[in-house]
Short mmCIF file of C-alpha atoms in Angstrom, two decimals:
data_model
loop_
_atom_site.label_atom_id
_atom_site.label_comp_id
_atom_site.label_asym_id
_atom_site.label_seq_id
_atom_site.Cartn_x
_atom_site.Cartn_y
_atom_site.Cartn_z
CA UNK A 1 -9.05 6.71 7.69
CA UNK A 2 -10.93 4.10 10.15
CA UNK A 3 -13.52 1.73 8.51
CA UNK A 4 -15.45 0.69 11.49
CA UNK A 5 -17.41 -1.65 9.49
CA UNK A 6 -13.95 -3.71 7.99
CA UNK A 7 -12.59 -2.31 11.00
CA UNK A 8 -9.00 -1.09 9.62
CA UNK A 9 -7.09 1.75 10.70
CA UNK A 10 -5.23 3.61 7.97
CA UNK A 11 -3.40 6.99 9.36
CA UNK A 12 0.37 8.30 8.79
CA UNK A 13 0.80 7.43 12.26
CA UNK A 14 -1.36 4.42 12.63
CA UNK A 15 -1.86 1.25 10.48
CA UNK A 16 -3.78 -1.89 11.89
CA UNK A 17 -6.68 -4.46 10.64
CA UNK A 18 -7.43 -5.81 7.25
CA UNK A 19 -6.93 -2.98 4.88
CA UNK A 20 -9.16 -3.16 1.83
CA UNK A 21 -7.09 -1.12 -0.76
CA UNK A 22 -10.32 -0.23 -2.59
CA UNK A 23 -12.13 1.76 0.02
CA UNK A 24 -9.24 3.62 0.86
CA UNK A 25 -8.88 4.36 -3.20
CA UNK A 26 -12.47 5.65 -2.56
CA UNK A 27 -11.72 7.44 0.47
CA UNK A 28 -8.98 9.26 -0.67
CA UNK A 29 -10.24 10.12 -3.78
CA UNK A 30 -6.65 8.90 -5.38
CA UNK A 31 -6.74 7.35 -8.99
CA UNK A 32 -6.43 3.93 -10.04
CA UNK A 33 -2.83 2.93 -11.83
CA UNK A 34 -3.93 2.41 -15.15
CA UNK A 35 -2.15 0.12 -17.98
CA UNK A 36 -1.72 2.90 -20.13
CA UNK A 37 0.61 4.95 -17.52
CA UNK A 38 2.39 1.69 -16.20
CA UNK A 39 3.75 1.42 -19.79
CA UNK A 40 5.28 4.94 -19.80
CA UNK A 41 7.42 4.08 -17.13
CA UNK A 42 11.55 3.62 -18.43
CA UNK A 43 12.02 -0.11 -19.09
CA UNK A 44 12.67 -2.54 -17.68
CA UNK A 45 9.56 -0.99 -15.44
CA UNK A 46 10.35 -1.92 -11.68
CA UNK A 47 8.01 -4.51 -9.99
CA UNK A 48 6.96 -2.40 -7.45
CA UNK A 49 5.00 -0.57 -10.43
CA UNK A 50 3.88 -3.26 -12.60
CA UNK A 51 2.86 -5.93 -10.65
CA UNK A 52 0.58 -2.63 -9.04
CA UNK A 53 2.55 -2.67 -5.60
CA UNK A 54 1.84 0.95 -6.67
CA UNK A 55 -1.51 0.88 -7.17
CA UNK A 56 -2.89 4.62 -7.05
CA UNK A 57 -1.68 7.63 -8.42
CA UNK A 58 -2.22 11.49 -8.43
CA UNK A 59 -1.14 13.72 -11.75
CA UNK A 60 1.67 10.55 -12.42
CA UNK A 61 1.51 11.59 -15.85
CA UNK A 62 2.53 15.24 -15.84
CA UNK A 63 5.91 13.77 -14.14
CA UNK A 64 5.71 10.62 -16.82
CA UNK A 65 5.80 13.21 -19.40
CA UNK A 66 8.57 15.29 -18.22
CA UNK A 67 10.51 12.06 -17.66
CA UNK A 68 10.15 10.65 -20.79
CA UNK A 69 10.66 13.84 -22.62
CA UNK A 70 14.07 14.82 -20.71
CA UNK A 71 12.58 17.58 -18.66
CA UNK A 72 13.45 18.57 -15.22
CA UNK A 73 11.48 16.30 -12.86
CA UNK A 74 12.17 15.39 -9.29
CA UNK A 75 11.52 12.56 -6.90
CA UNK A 76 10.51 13.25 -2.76
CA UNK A 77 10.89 10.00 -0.86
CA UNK A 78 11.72 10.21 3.05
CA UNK A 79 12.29 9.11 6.08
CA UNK A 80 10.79 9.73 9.85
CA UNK A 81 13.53 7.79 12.38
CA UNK A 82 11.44 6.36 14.51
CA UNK A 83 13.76 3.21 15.23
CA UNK A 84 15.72 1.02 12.86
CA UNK A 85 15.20 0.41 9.17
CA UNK A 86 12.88 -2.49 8.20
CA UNK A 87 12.63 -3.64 4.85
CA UNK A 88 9.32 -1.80 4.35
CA UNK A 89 11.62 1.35 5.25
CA UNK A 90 14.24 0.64 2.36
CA UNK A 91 12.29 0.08 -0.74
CA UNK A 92 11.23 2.91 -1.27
CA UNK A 93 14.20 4.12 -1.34
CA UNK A 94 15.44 1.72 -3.75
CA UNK A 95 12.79 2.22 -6.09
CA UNK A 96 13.56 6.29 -6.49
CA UNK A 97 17.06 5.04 -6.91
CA UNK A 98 16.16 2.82 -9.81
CA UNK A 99 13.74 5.88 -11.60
CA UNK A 100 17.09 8.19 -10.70
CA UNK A 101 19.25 5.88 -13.08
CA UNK A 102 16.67 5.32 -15.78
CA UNK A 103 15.32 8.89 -16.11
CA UNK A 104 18.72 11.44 -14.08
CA UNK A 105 15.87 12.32 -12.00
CA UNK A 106 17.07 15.01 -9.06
CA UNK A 107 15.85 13.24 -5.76
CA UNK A 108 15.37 14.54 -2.47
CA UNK A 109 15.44 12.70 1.01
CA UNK A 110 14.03 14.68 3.84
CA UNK A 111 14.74 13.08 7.05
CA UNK A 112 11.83 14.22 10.11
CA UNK A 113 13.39 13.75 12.84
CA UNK A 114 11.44 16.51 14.35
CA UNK A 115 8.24 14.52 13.53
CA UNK A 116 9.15 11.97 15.06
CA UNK A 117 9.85 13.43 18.75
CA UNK A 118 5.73 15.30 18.19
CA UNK A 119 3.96 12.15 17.71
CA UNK A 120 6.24 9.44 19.95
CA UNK A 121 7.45 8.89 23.29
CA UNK A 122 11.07 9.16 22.26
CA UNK A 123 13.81 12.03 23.38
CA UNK A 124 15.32 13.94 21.40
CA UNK A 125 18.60 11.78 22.18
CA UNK A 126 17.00 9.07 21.30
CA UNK A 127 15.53 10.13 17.62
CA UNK A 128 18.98 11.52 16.91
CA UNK A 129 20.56 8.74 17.46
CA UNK A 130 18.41 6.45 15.30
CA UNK A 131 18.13 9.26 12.64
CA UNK A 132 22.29 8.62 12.45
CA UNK A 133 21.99 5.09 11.73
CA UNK A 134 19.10 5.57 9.66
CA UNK A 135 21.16 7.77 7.68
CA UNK A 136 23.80 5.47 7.23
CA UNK A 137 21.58 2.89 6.08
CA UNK A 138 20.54 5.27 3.31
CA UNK A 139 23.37 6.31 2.07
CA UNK A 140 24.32 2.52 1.55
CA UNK A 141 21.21 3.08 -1.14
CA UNK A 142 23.96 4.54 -3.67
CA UNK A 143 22.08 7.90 -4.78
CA UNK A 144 24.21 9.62 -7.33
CA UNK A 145 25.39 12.09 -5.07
CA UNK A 146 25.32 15.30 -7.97
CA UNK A 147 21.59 14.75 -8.12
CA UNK A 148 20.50 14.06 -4.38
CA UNK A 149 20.39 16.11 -1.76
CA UNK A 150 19.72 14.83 2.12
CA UNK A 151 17.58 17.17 4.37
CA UNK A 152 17.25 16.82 8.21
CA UNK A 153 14.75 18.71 9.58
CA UNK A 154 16.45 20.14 13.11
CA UNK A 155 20.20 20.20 11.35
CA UNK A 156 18.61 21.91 8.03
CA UNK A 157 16.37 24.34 9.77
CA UNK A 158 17.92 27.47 8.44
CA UNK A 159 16.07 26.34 5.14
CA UNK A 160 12.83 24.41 6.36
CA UNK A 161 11.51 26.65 8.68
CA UNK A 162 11.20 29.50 6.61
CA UNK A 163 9.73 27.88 4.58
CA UNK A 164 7.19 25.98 6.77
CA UNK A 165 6.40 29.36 8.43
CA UNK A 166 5.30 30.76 5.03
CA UNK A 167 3.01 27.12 4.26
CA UNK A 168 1.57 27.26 8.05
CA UNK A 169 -0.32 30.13 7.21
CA UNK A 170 -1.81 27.93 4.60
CA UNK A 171 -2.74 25.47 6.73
CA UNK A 172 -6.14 26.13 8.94
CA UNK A 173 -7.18 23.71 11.34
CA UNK A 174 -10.21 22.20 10.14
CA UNK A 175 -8.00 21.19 7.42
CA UNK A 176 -5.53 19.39 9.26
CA UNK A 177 -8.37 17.66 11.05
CA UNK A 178 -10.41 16.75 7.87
CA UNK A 179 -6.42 14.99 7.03
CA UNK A 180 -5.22 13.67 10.23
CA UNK A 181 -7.99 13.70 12.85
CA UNK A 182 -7.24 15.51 16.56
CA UNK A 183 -3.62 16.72 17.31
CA UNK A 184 -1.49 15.70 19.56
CA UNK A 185 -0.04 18.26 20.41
CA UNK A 186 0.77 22.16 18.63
CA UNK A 187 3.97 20.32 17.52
CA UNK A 188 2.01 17.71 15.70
CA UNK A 189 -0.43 19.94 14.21
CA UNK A 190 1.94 22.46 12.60
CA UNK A 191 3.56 19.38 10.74
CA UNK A 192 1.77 19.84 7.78
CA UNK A 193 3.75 22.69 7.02
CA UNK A 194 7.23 21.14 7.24
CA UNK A 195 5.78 18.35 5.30
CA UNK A 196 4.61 20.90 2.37
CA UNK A 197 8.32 22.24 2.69
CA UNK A 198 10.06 18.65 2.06
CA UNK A 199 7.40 18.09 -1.26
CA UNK A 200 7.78 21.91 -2.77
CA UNK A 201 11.78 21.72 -2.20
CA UNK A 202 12.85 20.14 -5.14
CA UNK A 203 11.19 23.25 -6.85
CA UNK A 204 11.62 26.63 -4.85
CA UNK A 205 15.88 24.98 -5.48
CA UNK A 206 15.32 24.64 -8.44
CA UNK A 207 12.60 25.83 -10.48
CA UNK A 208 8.90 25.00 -11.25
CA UNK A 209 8.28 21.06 -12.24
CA UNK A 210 6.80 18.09 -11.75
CA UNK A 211 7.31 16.56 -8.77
CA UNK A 212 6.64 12.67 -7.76
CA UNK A 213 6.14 11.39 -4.31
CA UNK A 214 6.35 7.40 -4.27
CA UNK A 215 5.03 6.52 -0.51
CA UNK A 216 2.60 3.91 1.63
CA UNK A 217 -1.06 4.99 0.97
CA UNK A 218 -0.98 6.25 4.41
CA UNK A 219 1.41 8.67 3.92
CA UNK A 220 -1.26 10.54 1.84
CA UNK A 221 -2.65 12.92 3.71
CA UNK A 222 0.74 15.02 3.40
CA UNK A 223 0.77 15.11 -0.26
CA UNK A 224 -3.11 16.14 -0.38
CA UNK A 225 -2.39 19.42 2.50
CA UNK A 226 0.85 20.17 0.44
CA UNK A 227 -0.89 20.04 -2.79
CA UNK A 228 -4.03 22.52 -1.79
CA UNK A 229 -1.36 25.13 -0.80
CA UNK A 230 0.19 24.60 -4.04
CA UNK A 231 -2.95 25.36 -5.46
CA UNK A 232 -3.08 28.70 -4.23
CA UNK A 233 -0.51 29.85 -6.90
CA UNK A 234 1.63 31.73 -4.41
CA UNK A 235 4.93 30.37 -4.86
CA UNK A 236 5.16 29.99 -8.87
CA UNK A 237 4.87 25.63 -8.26
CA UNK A 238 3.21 22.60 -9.54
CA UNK A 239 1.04 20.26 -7.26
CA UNK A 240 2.89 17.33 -6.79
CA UNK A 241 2.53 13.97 -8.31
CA UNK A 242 1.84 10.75 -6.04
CA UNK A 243 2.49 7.62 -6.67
CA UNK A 244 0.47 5.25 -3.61
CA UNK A 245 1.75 1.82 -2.55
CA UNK A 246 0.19 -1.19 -0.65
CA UNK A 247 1.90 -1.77 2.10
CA UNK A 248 4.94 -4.69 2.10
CA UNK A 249 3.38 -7.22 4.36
CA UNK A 250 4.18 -7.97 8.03
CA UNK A 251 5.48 -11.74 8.51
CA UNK A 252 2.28 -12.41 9.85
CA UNK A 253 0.01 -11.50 6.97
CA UNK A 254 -1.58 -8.71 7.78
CA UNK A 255 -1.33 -4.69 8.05
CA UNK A 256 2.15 -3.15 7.51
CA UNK A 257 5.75 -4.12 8.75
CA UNK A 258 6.43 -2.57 12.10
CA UNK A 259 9.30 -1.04 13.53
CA UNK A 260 8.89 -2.72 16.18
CA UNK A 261 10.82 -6.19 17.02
CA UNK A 262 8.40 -6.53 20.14
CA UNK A 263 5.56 -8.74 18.77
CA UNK A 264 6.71 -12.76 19.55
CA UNK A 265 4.22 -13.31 16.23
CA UNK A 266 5.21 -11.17 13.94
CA UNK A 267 8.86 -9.84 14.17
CA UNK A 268 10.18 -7.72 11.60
CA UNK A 269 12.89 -7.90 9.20
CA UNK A 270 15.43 -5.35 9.65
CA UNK A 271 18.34 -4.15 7.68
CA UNK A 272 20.91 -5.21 10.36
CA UNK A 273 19.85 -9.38 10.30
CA UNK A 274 22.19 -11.12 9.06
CA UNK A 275 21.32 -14.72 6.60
CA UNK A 276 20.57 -16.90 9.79
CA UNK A 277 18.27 -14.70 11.08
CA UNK A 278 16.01 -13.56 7.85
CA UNK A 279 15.94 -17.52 7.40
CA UNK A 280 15.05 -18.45 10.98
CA UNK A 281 12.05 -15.14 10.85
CA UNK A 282 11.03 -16.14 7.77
CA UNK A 283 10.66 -20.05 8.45
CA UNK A 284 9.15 -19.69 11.45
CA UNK A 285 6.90 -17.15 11.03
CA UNK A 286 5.98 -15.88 7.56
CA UNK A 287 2.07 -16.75 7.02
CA UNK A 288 1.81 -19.65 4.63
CA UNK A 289 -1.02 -20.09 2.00
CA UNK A 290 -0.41 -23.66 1.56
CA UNK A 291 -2.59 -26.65 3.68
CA UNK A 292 -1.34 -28.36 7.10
CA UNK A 293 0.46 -31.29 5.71
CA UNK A 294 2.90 -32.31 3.25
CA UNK A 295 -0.24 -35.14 1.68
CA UNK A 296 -2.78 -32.39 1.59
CA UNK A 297 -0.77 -29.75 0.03
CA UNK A 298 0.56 -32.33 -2.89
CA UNK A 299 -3.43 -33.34 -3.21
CA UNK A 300 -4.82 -29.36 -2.84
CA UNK A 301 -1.91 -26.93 -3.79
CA UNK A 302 -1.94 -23.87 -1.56
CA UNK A 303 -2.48 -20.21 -2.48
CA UNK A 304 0.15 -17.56 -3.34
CA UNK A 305 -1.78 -14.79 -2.66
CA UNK A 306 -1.87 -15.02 0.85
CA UNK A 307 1.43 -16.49 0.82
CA UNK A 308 3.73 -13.62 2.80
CA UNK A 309 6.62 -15.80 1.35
CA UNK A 310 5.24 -15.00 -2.15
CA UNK A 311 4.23 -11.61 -1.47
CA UNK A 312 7.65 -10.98 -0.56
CA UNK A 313 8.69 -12.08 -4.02
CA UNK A 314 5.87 -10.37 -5.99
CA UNK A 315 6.40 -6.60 -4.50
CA UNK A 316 10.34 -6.87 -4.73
CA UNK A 317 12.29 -9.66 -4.25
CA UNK A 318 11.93 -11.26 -7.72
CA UNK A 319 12.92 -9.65 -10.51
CA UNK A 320 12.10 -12.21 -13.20
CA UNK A 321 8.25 -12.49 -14.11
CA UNK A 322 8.01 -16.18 -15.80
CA UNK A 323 9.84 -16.67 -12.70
CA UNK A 324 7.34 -15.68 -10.44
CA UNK A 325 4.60 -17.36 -12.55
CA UNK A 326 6.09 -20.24 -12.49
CA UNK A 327 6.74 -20.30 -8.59
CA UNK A 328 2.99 -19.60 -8.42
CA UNK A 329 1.98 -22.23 -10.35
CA UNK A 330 3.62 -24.86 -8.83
CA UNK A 331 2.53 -23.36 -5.78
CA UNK A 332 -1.08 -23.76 -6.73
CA UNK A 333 -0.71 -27.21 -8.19
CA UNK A 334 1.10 -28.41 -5.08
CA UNK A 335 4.58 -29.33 -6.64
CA UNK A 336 6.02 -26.52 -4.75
CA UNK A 337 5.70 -26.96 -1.11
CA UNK A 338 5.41 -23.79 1.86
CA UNK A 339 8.82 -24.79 2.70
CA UNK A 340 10.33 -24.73 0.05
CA UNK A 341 8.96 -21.33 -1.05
CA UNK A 342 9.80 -19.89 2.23
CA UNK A 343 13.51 -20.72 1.46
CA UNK A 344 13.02 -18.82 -1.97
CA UNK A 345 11.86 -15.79 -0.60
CA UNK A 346 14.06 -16.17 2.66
CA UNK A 347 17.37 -16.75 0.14
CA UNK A 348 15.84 -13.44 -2.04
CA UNK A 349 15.95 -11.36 1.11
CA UNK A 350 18.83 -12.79 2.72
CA UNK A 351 21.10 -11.79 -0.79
CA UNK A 352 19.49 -8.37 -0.95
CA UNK A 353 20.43 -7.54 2.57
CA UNK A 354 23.88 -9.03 2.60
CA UNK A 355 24.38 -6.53 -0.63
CA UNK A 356 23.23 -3.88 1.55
CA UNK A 357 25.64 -3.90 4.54
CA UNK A 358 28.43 -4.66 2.64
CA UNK A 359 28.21 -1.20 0.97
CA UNK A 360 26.97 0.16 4.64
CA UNK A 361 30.37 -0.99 6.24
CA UNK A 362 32.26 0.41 2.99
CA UNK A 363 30.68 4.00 3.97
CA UNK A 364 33.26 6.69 5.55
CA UNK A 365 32.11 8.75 8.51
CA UNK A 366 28.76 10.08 8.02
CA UNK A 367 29.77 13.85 8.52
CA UNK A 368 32.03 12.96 5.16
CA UNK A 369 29.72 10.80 2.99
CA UNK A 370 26.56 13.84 4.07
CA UNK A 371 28.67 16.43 2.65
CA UNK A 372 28.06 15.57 -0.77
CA UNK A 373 24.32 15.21 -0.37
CA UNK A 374 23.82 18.68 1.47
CA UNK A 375 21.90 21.57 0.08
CA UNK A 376 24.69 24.22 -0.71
CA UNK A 377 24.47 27.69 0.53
CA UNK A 378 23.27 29.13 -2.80
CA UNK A 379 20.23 26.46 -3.24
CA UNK A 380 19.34 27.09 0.61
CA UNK A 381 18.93 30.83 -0.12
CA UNK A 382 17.14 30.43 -3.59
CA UNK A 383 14.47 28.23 -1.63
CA UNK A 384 14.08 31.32 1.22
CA UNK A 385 14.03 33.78 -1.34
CA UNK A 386 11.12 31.61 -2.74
CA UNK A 387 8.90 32.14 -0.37
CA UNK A 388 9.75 35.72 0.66
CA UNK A 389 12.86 35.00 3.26
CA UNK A 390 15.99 36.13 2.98
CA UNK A 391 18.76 35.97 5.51
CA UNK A 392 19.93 38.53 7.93
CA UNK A 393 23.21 39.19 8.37
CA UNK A 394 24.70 40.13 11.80
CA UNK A 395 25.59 43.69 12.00
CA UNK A 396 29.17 43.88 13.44
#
């Protein structure tokens, strides 16, 4: 979507300007989070979900209900390796890992690494590289290993292109331009139908159920093409569910965290800084809501909701509530100075990440930690069967 009147961008592959959250609620014609579904999450309910980080929803509640009843259910979070992991890129991740532990959800991670070489300037070299360290970075998440299975699009394409063949057909073009605008290329605008295949997975392995996908509100075009074809009844599957997230703030206030480490006013956060470094980006550069001098901020008090320093806290880094309403009250009253609240959320992120590459540089090779995340040979053919495909054996 592009509001030319708040001028903000809001596409899978581009995010820029002031997003206003509402029009895009309007635009997509998503649901509003309600109170009433927040508390059927499992306790303790993660931030991300009820401090509305997750804001919009699609059929959440058919997948709350199997949840909470013990039913098969499944979670569809992934990952296109377009460069290295940022902390917008991670929790995610962490959040399906949380819902995996409170509800022994099956969760599936399909990496599109052939995505990523349609719509950027990268080689396939290049993407496979970065989709190796990616991968390494996710498997320092800690999925339970009996209930997750990994997918890469070009090294799992016995499975995904059968069934993406049988979705394309689904797929005409003025749909994928009423989603995603002009292609760029046939590459690009066949996409949709690998996308459908990563969402239905969990159920042509498996079995019919509810499915949730927890992703940015730009992602949503991809779960609104996959959920018309399941529509169409053909395959015996349920539309999935959606859960739709704001977007975890760039250090400079606005838009969404880039991959990029280009921009001299806004660099990112990723998963590889070590404590110095999240301290020295976040000091530096994270937008603060408080006023220009130490006097004036003790006199005015500053304001945590356009604090990125807070922000950071309120979507993930603080875990504690009377915490965080504390930190914004003294925030607002002026006791609690920018700097000091930058080396809250700095410490916060610093901790989190330190966690996470110690259990990175634990990992084994990555051919032996994949192998117990890999669709087996039996679950690869169930899915083909699904949808019509079965494999040919060579003829000797």
């Amino acid at each position: 979507m592009t509001d030319n009147d708040s001028e903000f961008t809001v596409t899978p592959y581009t995010v820029s300007g002031e997003i206003d959250y509402e029009k895009l609620l309007e635009q997509f014609g998503a649901g509003r989070l309600t109170d009433e579904q927040i508390a059927r999450f499992p306790e303790p309910v993660h931030p991300l979900v009820r401090r509305r980080v997750f804001y919009a929803e699609r059929d959440v509640d058919r997948f709350l209900s199997a949840a909470t009843a013990g039913e098969r259910h499944s979670i569809v979070t992934g990952r296109g390796p377009s460069g290295a992991m940022h902390l917008g890129h991670i929790v995610p991740l962490y959040f399906a890992k949380r819902l995996q532990q409170q509800t022994n959800a099956l969760v599936y991670i399909p990496f599109s690494d052939d995505e990523k070489y349609f719509v950027t300037d990268r080689s396939l070299e290049e993407i496979g590289e970065q989709t190796r360290e990616n991968l390494r970075d996710l498997l320092a998440v800690g999925f339970d290993p009996d209930r997750t299975r990994i997918i890469v699009d070009t090294a799992d394409a016995d499975v995904i292109y059968p069934l993406a063949v049988a979705f394309g057909a689904e797929v005409t073009e003025s749909t994928f331009k009423a989603a995603y605008g002009e292609s760029q290329n046939i590459g690009h605008s066949f996409y949709p139908a690998v996308q459908a295949a990563h969402l239905l997975l969990p159920q042509l392995v498996t079995g019919r159920h509810p499915t949730l996908v927890p992703i940015g509100v730009d992602q949503d075009p991809h779960v609104r093409v996959c959920r018309d074809i399941a529509a169409k009844q053909r395959y015996d599957v349920d539309k999935p569910s959606a859960l739709l997230s704001k977007f975890l703030p760039s250090l400079e206030g606005s838009g969404k965290m880039s991959s990029s480490s280009d921009s001299e006013t806004a660099p990112t956060i990723h998963l590889s800084d070590d404590r110095e470094t999240v301290f020295e980006k976040i000091h530096t550069h994270a937008y603060s809501g408080g006023q220009s001098t130490v006097d004036e901020h003790r006199a005015r008090g500053g304001d945590p909701e356009a604090d990125v320093s807070y922000q950071l806290l309120h979507s993930f880094f603080e875990e504690d509530d009377d915490r965080l309403d504390r930190i914004a009250r003294e925030y607002r009253n002026g006791s609690l100075l920018s700097g000091e609240l930058k080396g809250m959320a700095a410490t916060a992120v610093a901790s989190f990440l330190d966690a996470h590459q110690r259990r990175r540089r634990r990992l084994n090779s990555l051919e032996t930690e994949l192998r117990r995340y890999q669709l087996t040979e039996r679950e690869r053919e169930h899915a083909r069967r699904r949808v019509g495909h079965s494999t040919f054996k060579a003829m000797i």
